[in-house]
Coordinates of C-alpha atoms in Angstrom, one line a residue:
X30 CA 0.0 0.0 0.0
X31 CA 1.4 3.8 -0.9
X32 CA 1.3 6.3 1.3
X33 CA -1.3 9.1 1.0
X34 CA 0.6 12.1 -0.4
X35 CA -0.3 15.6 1.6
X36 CA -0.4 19.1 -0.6
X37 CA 0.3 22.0 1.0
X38 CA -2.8 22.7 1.4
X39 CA -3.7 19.6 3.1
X40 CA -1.0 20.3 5.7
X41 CA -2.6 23.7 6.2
X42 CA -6.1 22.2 6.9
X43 CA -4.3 19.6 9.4
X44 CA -2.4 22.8 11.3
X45 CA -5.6 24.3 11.5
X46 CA -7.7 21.7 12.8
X47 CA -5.2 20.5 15.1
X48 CA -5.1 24.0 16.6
X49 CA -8.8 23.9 17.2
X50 CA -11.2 21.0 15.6
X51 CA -14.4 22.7 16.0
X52 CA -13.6 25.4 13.5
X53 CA -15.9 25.5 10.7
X54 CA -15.0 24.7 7.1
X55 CA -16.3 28.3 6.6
X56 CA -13.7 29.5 8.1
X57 CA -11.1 27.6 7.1
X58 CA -12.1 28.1 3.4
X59 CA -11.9 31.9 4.1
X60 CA -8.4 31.1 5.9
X61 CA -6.9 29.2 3.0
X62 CA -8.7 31.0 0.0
X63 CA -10.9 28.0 -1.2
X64 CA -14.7 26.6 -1.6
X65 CA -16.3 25.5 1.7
X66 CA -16.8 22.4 -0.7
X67 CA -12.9 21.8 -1.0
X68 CA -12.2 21.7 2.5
X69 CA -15.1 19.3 3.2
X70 CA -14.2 16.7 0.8
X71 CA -10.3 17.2 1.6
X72 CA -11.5 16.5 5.5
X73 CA -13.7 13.4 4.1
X74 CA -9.9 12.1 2.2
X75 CA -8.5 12.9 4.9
X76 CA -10.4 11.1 7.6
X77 CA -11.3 8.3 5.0
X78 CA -7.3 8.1 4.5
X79 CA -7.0 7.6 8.1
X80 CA -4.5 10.8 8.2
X81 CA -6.9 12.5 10.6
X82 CA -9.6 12.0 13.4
X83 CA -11.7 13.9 15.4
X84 CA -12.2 12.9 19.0
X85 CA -12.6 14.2 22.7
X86 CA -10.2 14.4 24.8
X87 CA -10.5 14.6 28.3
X88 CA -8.2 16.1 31.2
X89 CA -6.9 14.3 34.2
X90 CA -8.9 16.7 36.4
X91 CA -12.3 14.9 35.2
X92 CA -11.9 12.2 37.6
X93 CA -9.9 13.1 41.1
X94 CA -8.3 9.5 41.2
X95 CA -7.4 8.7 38.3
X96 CA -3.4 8.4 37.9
X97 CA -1.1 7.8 34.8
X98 CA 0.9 5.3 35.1
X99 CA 3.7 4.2 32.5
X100 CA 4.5 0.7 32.4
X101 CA 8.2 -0.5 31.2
X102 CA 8.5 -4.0 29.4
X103 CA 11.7 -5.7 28.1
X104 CA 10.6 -7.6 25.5
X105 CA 13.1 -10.5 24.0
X106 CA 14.6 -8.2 20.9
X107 CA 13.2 -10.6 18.5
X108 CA 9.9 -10.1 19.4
X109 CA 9.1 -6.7 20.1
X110 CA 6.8 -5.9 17.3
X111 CA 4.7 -8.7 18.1
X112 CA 4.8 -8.2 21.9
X113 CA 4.2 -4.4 21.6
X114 CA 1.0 -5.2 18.8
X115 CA -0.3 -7.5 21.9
X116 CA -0.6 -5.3 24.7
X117 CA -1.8 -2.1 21.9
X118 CA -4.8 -4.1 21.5
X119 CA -5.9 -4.7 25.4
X120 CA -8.2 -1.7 25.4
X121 CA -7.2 -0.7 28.9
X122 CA -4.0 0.2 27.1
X123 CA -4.1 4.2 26.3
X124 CA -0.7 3.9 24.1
X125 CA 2.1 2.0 23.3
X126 CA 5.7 2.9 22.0
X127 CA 8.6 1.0 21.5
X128 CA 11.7 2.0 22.6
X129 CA 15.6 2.1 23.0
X130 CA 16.9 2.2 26.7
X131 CA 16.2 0.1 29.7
X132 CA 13.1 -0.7 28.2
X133 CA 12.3 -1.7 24.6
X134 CA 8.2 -1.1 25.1
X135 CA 6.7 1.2 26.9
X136 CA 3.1 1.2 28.1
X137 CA 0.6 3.9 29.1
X138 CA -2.7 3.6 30.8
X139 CA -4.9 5.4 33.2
X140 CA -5.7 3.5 36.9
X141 CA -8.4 4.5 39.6
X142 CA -7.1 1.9 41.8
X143 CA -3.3 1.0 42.3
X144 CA -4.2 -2.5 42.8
X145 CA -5.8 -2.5 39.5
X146 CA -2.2 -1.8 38.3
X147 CA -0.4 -4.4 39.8
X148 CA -2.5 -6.7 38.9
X149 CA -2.8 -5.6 35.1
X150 CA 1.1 -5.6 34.7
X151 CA 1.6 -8.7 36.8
X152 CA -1.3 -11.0 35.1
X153 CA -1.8 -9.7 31.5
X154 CA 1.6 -7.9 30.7
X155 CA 3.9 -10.1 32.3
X156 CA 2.1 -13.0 31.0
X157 CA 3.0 -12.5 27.5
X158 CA 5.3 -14.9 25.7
X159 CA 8.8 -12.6 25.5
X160 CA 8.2 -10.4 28.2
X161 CA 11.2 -10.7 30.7
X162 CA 10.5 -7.9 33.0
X163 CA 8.0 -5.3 33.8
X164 CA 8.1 -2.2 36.1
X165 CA 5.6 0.0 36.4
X166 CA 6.0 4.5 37.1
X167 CA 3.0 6.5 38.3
X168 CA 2.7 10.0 37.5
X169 CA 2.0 11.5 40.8
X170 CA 1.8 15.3 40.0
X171 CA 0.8 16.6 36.5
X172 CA 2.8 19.7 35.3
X173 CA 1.9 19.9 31.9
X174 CA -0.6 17.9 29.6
X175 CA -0.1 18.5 25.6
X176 CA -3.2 16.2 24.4
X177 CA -2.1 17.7 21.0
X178 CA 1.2 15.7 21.2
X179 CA 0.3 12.9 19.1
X180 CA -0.6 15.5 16.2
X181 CA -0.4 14.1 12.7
X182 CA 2.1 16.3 10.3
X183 CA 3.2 14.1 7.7
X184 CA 2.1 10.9 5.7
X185 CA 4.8 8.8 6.2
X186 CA 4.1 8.0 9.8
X187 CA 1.0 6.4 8.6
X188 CA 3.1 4.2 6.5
X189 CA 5.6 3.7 9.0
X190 CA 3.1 2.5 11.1
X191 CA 1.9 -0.3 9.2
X192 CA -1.5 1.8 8.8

């Protein structure tokens, strides 16, 4: 499969929306000097393309327990695609990166309970054929919270991501 190719102007309807989503096409079409019509049906590739989606995002603040908590796998080297694909599909699992340090995998996910924890990354992490260790970090104090972190600026990573 080939990668979607982004225009200019598709990259310009990206930086907009992932400045603020709820902007109308209206506006944008005023904003980038084109129909109302073009920036729907580039938003329809787009989405269709799986280069872009819309979704909510909440803060940590909506729920006073909740705690993020980052959970560190070594993986046997020969298996880290497959043990990474694993635990990105158990749907407590928020996201999943692999890695080049102590860890080769690392985990995110968001706990009311700390037991809840221990037991996720003990039973169903740990548990996985060529996991060798697990350790898990709580965030204990949020400073700063970018939700926009994971925003989409080129193709390629689409690609790259087997997407």
């Amino acid at each position: 499969m080939t990668a979607p190719q982004l225009d200019e102007l598709d990259r310009q309807l990206i930086d907009i929306l992932s400045r603020d989503a709820r902007v109308s096409n209206r506006k944008i079409a005023a904003d980038l000097g084109v129909t109302e019509g073009t920036v729907r049906g580039r938003i329809k590739r787009l989405q269709q393309d799986r280069l872009i989606a819309f979704t909510a995002i909440t803060g940590f603040s909506l729920s006073n327990h909740a705690k993020l908590a980052f959970i560190g796998v070594q993986a046997e080297v020969g298996s880290v695609r497959t043990v990474a694909r694993q635990i990105a599909e158990i749907p407590l699992v928020t996201g999943v990166m692999i890695t080049m340090g102590q860890f080769n995998i690392l985990a995110i996910c968001v706990f009311d309970e700390l037991e809840n924890l221990v037991d996720f990354a003990s039973d169903q992490i740990l548990s996985i054929d060529g996991v060798h260790h697990v350790e898990t970090s709580i965030a204990v104090k949020t400073l700063k919270y970018n939700p926009r972190v994971v925003r989409i600026t080129e193709a390629d990573h689409a690609a790259d991501n087997g997407e």
